[in-house]
Short mmCIF file of C-alpha atoms and ligand atoms in Angstrom, two decimals:
data_model
loop_
_atom_site.label_atom_id
_atom_site.label_comp_id
_atom_site.label_asym_id
_atom_site.label_seq_id
_atom_site.Cartn_x
_atom_site.Cartn_y
_atom_site.Cartn_z
CA MET U 25 65.32 110.30 42.65
CA ALA U 26 68.09 112.62 41.42
CA ARG U 27 66.98 114.89 38.64
CA LYS U 28 69.13 114.51 35.58
CA VAL U 29 67.84 117.54 33.70
CA LYS U 30 70.47 120.23 33.35
CA ARG U 31 68.96 123.27 34.98
CA PRO U 32 69.24 126.54 33.18
CA THR U 33 70.16 129.40 35.43
CA ALA U 34 66.82 131.10 35.67
CA ASN U 35 68.35 134.51 35.84
CA PRO U 36 71.06 133.93 33.24
CA GLY U 37 72.07 137.54 32.89
CA SER U 38 72.99 137.61 36.54
CA LEU U 39 75.38 134.73 36.63
CA GLY U 40 78.92 135.40 35.53
CA THR U 41 81.92 133.10 35.46
CA ALA U 42 85.19 133.52 37.29
CA CYS U 43 87.55 131.59 35.04
CA GLN U 44 87.18 128.64 32.76
CA LEU U 45 88.88 125.29 33.42
CA ASP U 46 88.36 122.70 30.71
CA GLY U 47 85.37 124.65 29.52
CA LYS U 48 83.76 124.46 32.98
CA PRO U 49 83.42 127.53 35.14
CA ALA U 50 85.53 127.12 38.29
CA ASN U 51 83.08 129.21 40.22
CA PRO U 52 79.85 129.79 38.32
CA TYR U 53 78.65 132.33 40.86
CA ALA U 54 81.74 134.53 41.06
CA GLY U 55 80.38 137.01 38.52
CA THR U 56 77.08 137.40 40.36
CA LEU U 57 78.85 137.83 43.68
CA LYS U 58 81.16 140.45 42.20
CA ARG U 59 78.30 142.40 40.68
CA LEU U 60 76.43 142.45 43.96
CA ARG U 61 79.52 143.28 45.96
CA ASP U 62 80.39 146.16 43.65
CA ALA U 63 76.85 147.46 43.99
CA PHE U 64 77.03 147.20 47.77
CA ASP U 65 80.43 148.87 47.94
CA SER U 66 79.14 151.71 45.78
CA GLY U 67 76.72 152.56 48.61
CA ARG U 68 73.70 152.08 46.36
CA THR U 69 71.65 150.19 48.99
CA ARG U 70 72.34 152.63 51.82
CA PRO U 71 69.81 155.43 51.26
CA ALA U 72 66.36 154.84 52.72
CA GLU U 73 64.85 155.82 49.36
CA PHE U 74 66.51 152.86 47.64
CA ARG U 75 65.30 150.42 50.29
CA ILE U 76 61.78 151.86 50.14
CA ALA U 77 61.71 151.55 46.34
CA GLN U 78 62.78 147.88 46.52
CA LEU U 79 60.22 147.08 49.22
CA GLN U 80 57.52 148.74 47.17
CA ALA U 81 58.62 146.72 44.15
CA LEU U 82 58.38 143.54 46.21
CA SER U 83 54.89 144.53 47.22
CA ARG U 84 53.99 145.07 43.55
CA PHE U 85 55.39 141.63 42.73
CA LEU U 86 52.95 140.09 45.22
CA LYS U 87 50.02 142.19 44.12
CA GLU U 88 50.44 141.86 40.37
CA ASN U 89 51.17 138.13 40.48
CA ARG U 90 48.68 137.06 43.11
CA LYS U 91 46.83 134.65 40.82
CA LEU U 92 50.03 133.23 39.37
CA ILE U 93 51.36 132.62 42.89
CA LEU U 94 48.19 130.90 44.08
CA ASP U 95 48.02 128.74 40.92
CA THR U 96 51.67 127.80 41.28
CA LEU U 97 51.27 126.76 44.91
CA LYS U 98 48.28 124.68 43.87
CA LYS U 99 50.38 123.01 41.17
CA ASP U 100 53.28 122.24 43.48
CA MET U 101 51.41 120.87 46.48
CA GLY U 102 47.70 121.44 46.01
CA LYS U 103 47.86 124.28 48.50
CA PRO U 104 44.31 125.48 49.21
CA ALA U 105 43.89 129.10 48.07
CA VAL U 106 42.93 130.36 51.54
CA GLU U 107 45.94 128.74 53.20
CA ALA U 108 48.21 129.97 50.41
CA ASP U 109 46.85 133.48 50.51
CA VAL U 110 47.23 133.88 54.26
CA SER U 111 50.52 132.07 54.77
CA GLU U 112 52.39 133.00 51.62
CA ILE U 113 51.03 136.36 50.45
CA VAL U 114 49.32 138.21 53.31
CA LEU U 115 52.10 137.55 55.83
CA CYS U 116 54.69 138.82 53.35
CA GLU U 117 52.60 141.89 52.59
CA SER U 118 52.24 142.63 56.30
CA GLU U 119 56.00 142.37 56.72
CA ILE U 120 56.55 144.80 53.85
CA LYS U 121 54.00 147.26 55.24
CA LEU U 122 55.59 147.14 58.68
CA ALA U 123 59.06 147.71 57.21
CA LEU U 124 57.88 150.62 55.07
CA ASN U 125 56.09 152.25 58.00
CA ASN U 126 59.04 151.90 60.35
CA LEU U 127 62.10 152.02 58.15
CA HIS U 128 63.25 155.49 59.14
CA THR U 129 62.91 154.68 62.85
CA TRP U 130 64.67 151.33 62.48
CA MET U 131 67.54 152.89 60.53
CA LYS U 132 68.06 155.73 62.99
CA ASP U 133 71.19 155.73 65.13
CA GLU U 134 70.34 154.68 68.66
CA LYS U 135 71.73 156.98 71.32
CA VAL U 136 73.08 155.13 74.33
CA GLU U 137 73.79 155.91 77.97
CA LYS U 138 77.18 157.40 78.74
CA ASN U 139 79.49 157.57 81.74
CA LEU U 140 81.13 160.76 83.05
CA ALA U 141 84.29 160.11 81.04
CA THR U 142 82.33 160.27 77.76
CA GLN U 143 79.75 162.82 78.83
CA LEU U 144 80.62 165.37 76.17
CA ASP U 145 80.86 162.77 73.40
CA SER U 146 78.27 161.36 71.09
CA ALA U 147 77.73 157.62 71.64
CA PHE U 148 75.35 155.65 69.47
CA ILE U 149 74.63 152.38 67.72
CA ARG U 150 74.64 152.54 63.93
CA LYS U 151 72.70 149.81 62.10
CA GLU U 152 75.04 148.75 59.33
CA PRO U 153 74.04 146.41 56.53
CA TYR U 154 76.29 143.33 56.49
CA GLY U 155 76.89 143.46 52.74
CA VAL U 156 76.03 140.57 50.42
CA ALA U 157 73.65 138.13 52.10
CA LEU U 158 72.53 134.67 51.04
CA ILE U 159 69.00 133.45 51.76
CA ILE U 160 68.32 129.74 51.24
CA ALA U 161 64.69 128.59 51.49
CA PRO U 162 62.83 125.28 51.75
CA TRP U 163 59.80 124.12 49.73
CA ASN U 164 56.92 124.01 52.21
CA TYR U 165 56.18 127.75 52.24
CA PRO U 166 58.41 128.46 49.28
CA LEU U 167 57.54 132.13 48.89
CA ASN U 168 57.05 133.21 52.47
CA LEU U 169 60.31 131.67 53.66
CA LEU U 170 62.20 133.35 50.86
CA LEU U 171 60.55 136.77 50.93
CA VAL U 172 60.04 137.40 54.66
CA PRO U 173 63.80 137.26 55.31
CA LEU U 174 64.32 139.28 52.12
CA VAL U 175 62.13 142.10 53.46
CA GLY U 176 64.43 142.52 56.47
CA ALA U 177 67.56 142.13 54.36
CA ILE U 178 66.42 144.89 51.99
CA ALA U 179 65.26 147.12 54.87
CA ALA U 180 68.69 146.73 56.47
CA GLY U 181 70.41 147.75 53.21
CA ASN U 182 71.95 144.48 52.05
CA CYS U 183 72.44 143.00 48.60
CA VAL U 184 70.98 139.50 48.45
CA ILE U 185 71.28 136.24 46.58
CA LEU U 186 68.10 134.20 46.91
CA LYS U 187 68.22 130.40 46.61
CA PRO U 188 64.66 129.05 46.44
CA SER U 189 63.99 125.34 46.86
CA GLU U 190 64.28 123.14 43.79
CA ILE U 191 61.63 120.78 45.22
CA SER U 192 58.76 123.27 44.84
CA LYS U 193 59.81 123.44 41.21
CA ASN U 194 57.01 125.53 39.79
CA MET U 195 57.49 128.21 42.41
CA GLU U 196 61.23 128.11 41.84
CA LYS U 197 60.55 128.94 38.19
CA VAL U 198 58.18 131.80 39.04
CA VAL U 199 60.66 133.27 41.50
CA ALA U 200 63.51 132.98 39.01
CA GLU U 201 61.63 134.37 36.05
CA VAL U 202 59.25 136.93 37.50
CA LEU U 203 60.81 138.36 40.66
CA PRO U 204 63.94 139.76 38.94
CA ARG U 205 61.68 141.99 36.84
CA TYR U 206 60.82 143.88 40.01
CA LEU U 207 64.11 144.13 41.91
CA ASP U 208 67.33 146.01 41.17
CA LYS U 209 69.42 143.52 39.19
CA ASN U 210 72.73 144.83 40.49
CA CYS U 211 71.71 144.22 44.08
CA PHE U 212 69.52 141.12 44.01
CA ALA U 213 69.97 137.82 42.20
CA ILE U 214 68.29 134.44 42.14
CA VAL U 215 70.24 131.20 41.96
CA VAL U 216 68.29 128.06 41.11
CA GLY U 217 69.16 124.41 41.64
CA GLY U 218 69.53 121.79 44.34
CA PRO U 219 72.31 120.55 46.62
CA GLN U 220 74.95 120.65 43.89
CA GLU U 221 74.31 124.29 43.03
CA ALA U 222 73.90 125.23 46.69
CA THR U 223 77.21 123.58 47.51
CA ALA U 224 78.98 125.54 44.77
CA LEU U 225 77.29 128.73 45.91
CA LEU U 226 78.36 128.22 49.52
CA LYS U 227 82.00 128.04 48.52
CA ASN U 228 81.80 131.80 48.06
CA LYS U 229 82.22 134.25 50.88
CA PHE U 230 79.00 135.91 52.01
CA ASP U 231 78.60 138.55 54.68
CA TYR U 232 75.51 136.87 56.11
CA ILE U 233 73.74 133.56 55.53
CA PHE U 234 70.10 133.02 56.40
CA PHE U 235 69.14 129.37 56.02
CA THR U 236 65.74 127.76 56.48
CA GLY U 237 65.51 124.00 56.10
CA SER U 238 66.38 120.72 57.77
CA SER U 239 68.84 120.30 60.64
CA ARG U 240 70.86 117.95 58.42
CA VAL U 241 71.46 120.58 55.73
CA GLY U 242 71.73 123.27 58.41
CA ARG U 243 74.89 121.56 59.64
CA ILE U 244 76.33 121.57 56.10
CA VAL U 245 75.52 125.26 55.69
CA MET U 246 77.04 126.12 59.06
CA THR U 247 80.21 124.23 58.18
CA ALA U 248 80.48 126.18 54.92
CA ALA U 249 79.83 129.46 56.77
CA SER U 250 82.47 128.68 59.38
CA LYS U 251 85.14 128.58 56.69
CA HIS U 252 84.69 132.33 56.22
CA LEU U 253 83.40 132.96 59.77
CA THR U 254 80.21 134.22 58.18
CA PRO U 255 77.44 135.06 60.67
CA ILE U 256 74.44 132.85 60.19
CA THR U 257 70.81 132.33 61.10
CA LEU U 258 69.55 128.74 61.04
CA GLU U 259 65.79 128.21 60.95
CA LEU U 260 65.50 124.44 61.27
CA GLY U 261 62.92 121.78 62.04
CA GLY U 262 62.31 119.09 64.62
CA LYS U 263 59.52 117.36 66.46
CA ASN U 264 57.12 119.72 68.19
CA PRO U 265 55.41 118.21 71.25
CA CYS U 266 51.84 119.06 72.11
CA TYR U 267 50.69 118.28 75.64
CA VAL U 268 46.96 117.90 76.28
CA ASP U 269 45.90 117.98 79.92
CA ASP U 270 43.04 115.83 81.28
CA ASP U 271 41.30 119.05 82.24
CA CYS U 272 40.39 120.24 78.74
CA ASP U 273 37.48 120.58 76.38
CA PRO U 274 38.23 117.75 73.90
CA GLN U 275 36.34 119.31 71.00
CA ASN U 276 38.04 122.67 71.33
CA VAL U 277 41.43 120.99 71.53
CA ALA U 278 40.63 118.68 68.59
CA ASN U 279 39.50 121.57 66.37
CA ARG U 280 42.60 123.60 67.08
CA VAL U 281 45.06 120.72 66.87
CA ALA U 282 43.50 119.34 63.67
CA TRP U 283 43.63 122.70 61.93
CA PHE U 284 47.26 123.31 62.79
CA ARG U 285 48.37 119.73 62.14
CA PHE U 286 46.61 119.35 58.77
CA PHE U 287 47.19 122.91 57.48
CA ASN U 288 49.32 122.65 54.30
CA ALA U 289 48.81 118.85 54.57
CA GLY U 290 50.93 118.83 57.70
CA GLN U 291 53.98 120.19 55.89
CA THR U 292 54.64 122.94 58.41
CA CYS U 293 57.76 123.22 60.53
CA VAL U 294 55.80 124.52 63.54
CA ALA U 295 52.91 122.04 63.34
CA PRO U 296 52.27 119.96 66.47
CA ASP U 297 54.21 116.82 65.59
CA PHE U 298 52.81 114.49 68.27
CA LEU U 299 50.32 114.62 71.13
CA LEU U 300 51.18 113.72 74.70
CA CYS U 301 48.16 112.85 76.86
CA SER U 302 46.72 110.22 79.14
CA ARG U 303 44.90 107.22 77.66
CA GLU U 304 41.61 108.60 79.06
CA THR U 305 42.08 111.95 77.35
CA GLN U 306 43.05 110.14 74.15
CA GLU U 307 39.72 108.27 74.22
CA ARG U 308 37.87 111.58 74.56
CA LEU U 309 39.97 113.23 71.87
CA LEU U 310 39.59 110.57 69.15
CA PRO U 311 35.86 111.10 68.39
CA ALA U 312 36.42 114.85 68.67
CA LEU U 313 39.29 114.69 66.15
CA GLN U 314 37.09 112.61 63.85
CA ARG U 315 34.36 115.27 64.07
CA ALA U 316 36.86 118.06 63.41
CA VAL U 317 38.30 116.33 60.34
CA THR U 318 34.83 115.59 58.93
CA GLN U 319 33.73 119.15 59.58
CA PHE U 320 36.84 120.61 57.92
CA TYR U 321 37.27 118.27 54.95
CA GLY U 322 33.96 116.39 54.57
CA LYS U 323 33.35 112.65 54.69
CA ASP U 324 35.97 111.99 52.04
CA PRO U 325 38.88 114.41 52.56
CA GLN U 326 40.42 113.36 49.25
CA HIS U 327 37.76 115.41 47.50
CA SER U 328 38.09 118.42 49.75
CA PRO U 329 39.51 121.52 48.05
CA ASP U 330 40.84 122.51 51.47
CA LEU U 331 43.41 119.77 51.96
CA GLY U 332 46.79 120.00 50.26
CA ARG U 333 48.94 117.28 48.74
CA ILE U 334 52.37 115.91 49.57
CA ILE U 335 55.08 117.78 47.72
CA SER U 336 56.81 114.87 45.96
CA GLU U 337 56.78 111.11 45.46
CA LYS U 338 59.85 110.76 47.64
CA HIS U 339 58.20 112.61 50.52
CA PHE U 340 54.99 110.64 49.99
CA HIS U 341 56.81 107.30 50.27
CA ARG U 342 58.59 108.39 53.41
CA LEU U 343 55.26 109.32 55.01
CA ARG U 344 53.59 106.09 53.94
CA GLY U 345 56.34 104.23 55.75
CA LEU U 346 55.47 106.06 58.97
CA LEU U 347 51.88 104.77 58.89
CA GLY U 348 53.20 101.46 60.20
CA SER U 349 53.89 102.91 63.64
CA GLY U 350 51.28 102.07 66.28
CA ARG U 351 47.70 101.65 65.07
CA VAL U 352 45.70 103.86 62.72
CA ALA U 353 42.78 105.25 64.73
CA LEU U 354 41.61 107.77 62.17
CA GLY U 355 42.30 108.22 58.45
CA GLY U 356 45.19 106.20 57.07
CA GLN U 357 43.99 106.22 53.44
CA TRP U 358 46.29 107.34 50.66
CA ASP U 359 46.45 107.66 46.90
CA GLU U 360 49.93 107.55 45.47
CA GLN U 361 49.02 109.01 42.09
CA GLU U 362 47.62 112.14 43.66
CA ARG U 363 50.19 112.14 46.46
CA TYR U 364 47.16 112.29 48.76
CA MET U 365 47.24 111.23 52.36
CA ALA U 366 44.18 111.43 54.61
CA PRO U 367 44.41 113.30 57.90
CA THR U 368 45.59 110.46 60.10
CA VAL U 369 45.84 109.83 63.82
CA LEU U 370 48.00 107.01 65.20
CA VAL U 371 47.55 105.53 68.68
CA GLY U 372 49.50 102.96 70.67
CA VAL U 373 52.66 104.67 69.53
CA GLN U 374 55.88 103.87 71.38
CA GLU U 375 58.79 106.23 71.80
CA THR U 376 60.93 103.83 69.77
CA ASP U 377 58.57 103.70 66.75
CA PRO U 378 59.83 105.16 63.44
CA VAL U 379 57.20 107.91 63.55
CA MET U 380 58.83 109.19 66.75
CA GLN U 381 62.36 109.19 65.32
CA GLU U 382 62.04 111.93 62.70
CA GLU U 383 60.08 115.07 61.99
CA ILE U 384 56.83 113.88 60.39
CA PHE U 385 56.15 116.82 58.08
CA GLY U 386 52.87 115.38 56.80
CA PRO U 387 49.23 114.85 57.84
CA ILE U 388 49.98 112.23 60.50
CA LEU U 389 49.42 112.83 64.20
CA PRO U 390 50.72 110.18 66.61
CA ILE U 391 49.49 110.12 70.19
CA VAL U 392 51.90 109.02 72.90
CA ASN U 393 50.37 108.23 76.27
CA VAL U 394 51.76 109.71 79.46
CA GLN U 395 50.29 109.38 82.93
CA SER U 396 51.02 112.84 84.27
CA LEU U 397 52.27 116.32 83.55
CA ASP U 398 55.61 115.34 85.13
CA GLU U 399 55.96 112.43 82.74
CA ALA U 400 55.10 114.67 79.76
CA VAL U 401 57.68 117.26 80.83
CA ALA U 402 60.31 114.54 81.31
CA PHE U 403 59.48 113.14 77.86
CA ILE U 404 59.86 116.58 76.27
CA ASN U 405 63.03 117.47 78.13
CA LYS U 406 64.94 114.33 77.28
CA ARG U 407 64.58 115.13 73.56
CA GLU U 408 66.20 117.88 71.49
CA LYS U 409 64.83 121.38 72.10
CA PRO U 410 61.96 121.75 69.60
CA LEU U 411 61.12 124.65 67.32
CA ALA U 412 57.68 124.90 68.89
CA LEU U 413 55.86 123.50 71.89
CA TYR U 414 52.16 123.49 72.68
CA ALA U 415 50.13 122.91 75.82
CA PHE U 416 46.36 122.66 76.11
CA SER U 417 44.49 122.86 79.40
CA ASN U 418 41.51 124.59 80.98
CA ASN U 419 43.85 125.26 83.86
CA ALA U 420 46.16 128.20 83.16
CA LYS U 421 48.55 126.91 85.84
CA VAL U 422 49.18 123.74 83.82
CA VAL U 423 49.92 125.72 80.63
CA ASN U 424 52.28 127.96 82.58
CA GLU U 425 53.96 125.00 84.20
CA VAL U 426 54.74 123.47 80.81
CA LEU U 427 56.08 126.85 79.68
CA GLU U 428 58.21 127.17 82.83
CA ARG U 429 59.68 123.68 82.83
CA THR U 430 60.57 123.21 79.14
CA HIS U 431 62.53 124.87 76.33
CA SER U 432 61.51 125.59 72.75
CA GLY U 433 61.91 128.22 70.04
CA ASN U 434 58.29 129.29 70.36
CA PHE U 435 55.38 128.37 72.60
CA GLY U 436 51.62 128.17 72.08
CA GLY U 437 49.22 127.86 75.02
CA ASN U 438 45.78 126.52 74.03
CA ASP U 439 46.47 127.23 70.37
CA GLY U 440 48.75 126.32 67.50
CA PHE U 441 51.04 128.56 65.52
CA MET U 442 49.04 131.80 65.62
CA TYR U 443 52.15 133.47 67.06
CA MET U 444 53.49 133.32 63.49
CA THR U 445 51.06 136.09 62.58
CA LEU U 446 52.54 138.46 65.16
CA MET U 447 55.47 140.40 63.81
CA SER U 448 56.01 141.70 67.34
CA LEU U 449 57.22 138.23 68.38
CA PRO U 450 60.61 136.82 67.41
CA PHE U 451 60.43 133.53 65.54
CA GLY U 452 63.24 131.00 65.61
CA GLY U 453 64.57 127.78 67.03
CA VAL U 454 66.92 126.82 69.81
CA GLY U 455 69.51 124.05 69.91
CA LEU U 456 68.91 121.54 67.13
CA SER U 457 65.88 123.53 65.90
CA GLY U 458 68.03 126.51 65.00
CA MET U 459 69.71 129.71 66.07
CA GLY U 460 68.76 133.34 65.63
CA ASP U 461 65.30 134.71 65.00
CA TYR U 462 63.34 136.97 62.69
CA HIS U 463 59.95 138.47 61.74
CA GLY U 464 59.12 142.17 61.86
CA LYS U 465 61.89 144.32 63.29
CA PHE U 466 63.75 141.19 64.40
CA THR U 467 64.50 140.49 60.72
CA PHE U 468 65.88 144.00 60.27
CA ASP U 469 68.06 143.43 63.36
CA THR U 470 69.19 140.04 62.07
CA PHE U 471 70.48 141.57 58.84
CA SER U 472 72.07 144.60 60.57
CA GLN U 473 75.38 144.77 62.29
CA ARG U 474 75.18 146.89 65.40
CA ARG U 475 78.18 149.18 65.10
CA GLY U 476 79.07 150.80 68.39
CA CYS U 477 80.26 154.37 67.77
CA LEU U 478 81.72 157.13 69.89
CA LEU U 479 82.55 160.57 68.48
CA ARG U 480 84.66 163.01 70.46
CA SER U 481 85.53 166.60 69.81
CA PRO U 482 88.96 167.10 68.24
CA ARG U 483 89.43 169.97 70.65
CA LEU U 484 89.13 170.18 74.46
CA GLU U 485 92.35 168.24 74.87
CA MET U 486 92.60 169.57 78.39
CA ILE U 487 90.02 167.10 79.71
CA ASN U 488 91.93 164.19 78.20
CA GLN U 489 95.01 165.04 80.25
CA LEU U 490 93.38 163.33 83.21
CA ARG U 491 93.80 159.90 81.67
CA TYR U 492 97.36 160.08 80.35
CA PRO U 493 100.44 158.78 82.20
CA PRO U 494 102.40 159.29 84.30
CA TYR U 495 99.74 157.77 86.57
CA SER U 496 99.26 158.54 90.23
CA PRO U 497 96.81 157.28 92.88
CA ARG U 498 94.82 160.47 92.29
CA HIS U 499 94.60 159.66 88.56
CA GLN U 500 93.44 156.21 89.38
CA ARG U 501 90.67 157.39 91.71
CA LEU U 502 89.52 160.00 89.22
CA LEU U 503 89.53 157.65 86.25
CA VAL U 504 87.62 154.98 88.12
CA TRP U 505 85.07 157.57 89.17
CA LEU U 506 84.67 158.95 85.63
CA VAL U 507 84.27 155.52 84.07
CA ASP U 508 82.01 154.17 86.76
CA HIS U 509 79.55 157.05 87.09
CA LYS U 510 76.79 158.46 84.94
CA LEU U 511 75.16 161.85 84.79
CA GLY U 512 71.45 161.73 85.41
CA PHE U 513 70.62 163.74 82.28
CA PRO U 514 71.77 163.56 78.63
CA CYS U 515 74.52 165.94 77.56
CA SER U 516 76.71 166.17 74.48
CA ILE U 517 78.62 168.84 72.64
CA LEU U 518 78.40 167.02 69.28
P1 LIG D 620 66.31 120.97 53.10
O1 LIG D 620 67.22 121.22 54.23
O2 LIG D 620 66.38 119.68 52.39
O3 LIG D 620 66.50 122.10 51.98
C1 LIG D 620 66.46 123.48 52.28
C2 LIG D 620 67.24 124.25 51.23
O4 LIG D 620 68.60 123.83 51.30
C3 LIG D 620 66.78 124.03 49.80
O5 LIG D 620 66.83 125.25 49.11
C4 LIG D 620 67.82 123.07 49.25
O6 LIG D 620 68.03 123.19 47.87
C5 LIG D 620 69.05 123.48 50.01
N1 LIG D 620 70.04 122.39 50.13
C6 LIG D 620 69.83 121.07 50.00
N2 LIG D 620 70.98 120.41 50.15
C7 LIG D 620 71.93 121.33 50.38
C8 LIG D 620 73.32 121.27 50.61
N3 LIG D 620 73.98 120.12 50.65
N4 LIG D 620 73.99 122.42 50.81
C9 LIG D 620 73.33 123.59 50.80
N5 LIG D 620 72.01 123.72 50.57
C10 LIG D 620 71.32 122.60 50.36
O7 LIG D 620 64.85 121.24 53.68
P2 LIG D 620 63.46 121.07 52.94
O8 LIG D 620 63.19 119.63 52.74
O9 LIG D 620 63.38 121.97 51.77
O10 LIG D 620 62.46 121.66 54.04
C11 LIG D 620 61.98 120.91 55.10
C12 LIG D 620 62.75 121.19 56.37
O11 LIG D 620 62.80 122.58 56.61
C13 LIG D 620 62.06 120.60 57.58
O12 LIG D 620 63.02 120.07 58.45
C14 LIG D 620 61.37 121.78 58.22
O13 LIG D 620 61.13 121.65 59.60
C15 LIG D 620 62.35 122.86 57.94
N6 LIG D 620 61.69 124.15 57.97
C16 LIG D 620 61.99 125.00 58.98
C17 LIG D 620 61.34 126.22 59.05
C18 LIG D 620 61.63 127.20 60.14
O14 LIG D 620 61.19 128.32 60.02
N7 LIG D 620 62.36 126.85 61.17
C19 LIG D 620 60.40 126.57 58.08
C20 LIG D 620 60.12 125.66 57.08
C21 LIG D 620 60.78 124.45 57.03
#
């Protein structure tokens, strides 16, 4: 249902107006953009000290508002405190710590190999901030998906406009009201609102756009970016397959799959979306999944403090519609008032069922039967490349075979999305699940333009004579040799 309430701009001081037409601002964000651009052009974000101060301020925001953040996530989607703490706060803090500890190294010019023709020159890659970046986030991890990209954007020296999701409305308010107290107002701004505001915002020219959300909106954002040829990262969704081999320990698999599927009430972009296994393995998995769910959430999961709620009525109704696919083998209960849905497993699911047509994004796990590894691989490969792919087997060869024969943004062998906790791994999609990646230094790289530089002495013109016309066969041989050969040791006069 469209919200009719007129949204105040949560950071009113930051939003200027370009010009007024019939009392309406033609571009409500022009003033903000100009302020940020002026700040960027002034060079304010370039020194490491500035970046460090902003990262430290971000860290203080998390520390000083820990309780507020946890309460807000509870209000928005009943996020259990442990899940919220780890996924929304601790991961952001780790990213900040990593950036602070490595900033000077990351920022340093990177010397590169030279050929004989440039042997006396200085050749290096400078990591340039793009300028004014836009970060648009979704609602399921509303803080993490806003702040983790922000850490890299700050570390790389950019100014940033943050657009949190309007669906996680309490967190949107906290971000808009509290975060600006910590960050430099000339360099960072928050814009609130939904599609209408985002559409108006995207009419402006940004130097980089980092979008996390659905593939549908990703296309819209990419179209808007293409108008200005703005570089873009798209972190999108999709259906993540999870293959379970006959040679497996059903209880181990069930525990791991259940935790990752029902974490955040299934509202996780990298959650295993459906299981692929033989009918025999399915029969061994079902009681194991039942045991795992009971062990995690008790006999009546509705009363468990460790199971979240669906974010909105609209999302709840969509999920309820998916329960009609196949047959409910486990769970299936729901309570509309609480937006509660029990951890649910569906069997007898066909490829053509509604639950297999869209990303589930809720606590529902369909099982599709396949007779062999080959059939599973064929099933996976005829679909869009997923954000994540999982394979469970006691046989390492099977896990490796799935890895070898498929494509996905990320891969988990015998586990779910623990790779998300490793800042040493890039995280991102491929094909319809996205483009570009981030986390740790990869985020810094994402928000940095690699500027290739070569500095030559203004003197020593004599050596340049070799390359100038009139050309001769001797010139040609010499030039080819100089360009094509390297010295075995570094040398530079600059
Ligand atoms: P969404 O695409 O509906 O919204 C994402 C953001 O885009 C929100 O801030 C929203 O206000 C904004 N938006 C909505 N309409 C817009 C428009 N027309 N123009 C510009 N911006 C617009 O996604 P969602 O429902 O918030 O999140 C769920 C989706 O996000 C799922 O598909 C999930 O897989 C994906 N996701 C991906 C990742 C990842 O890291 N790859 C992480 C979390 C969620």
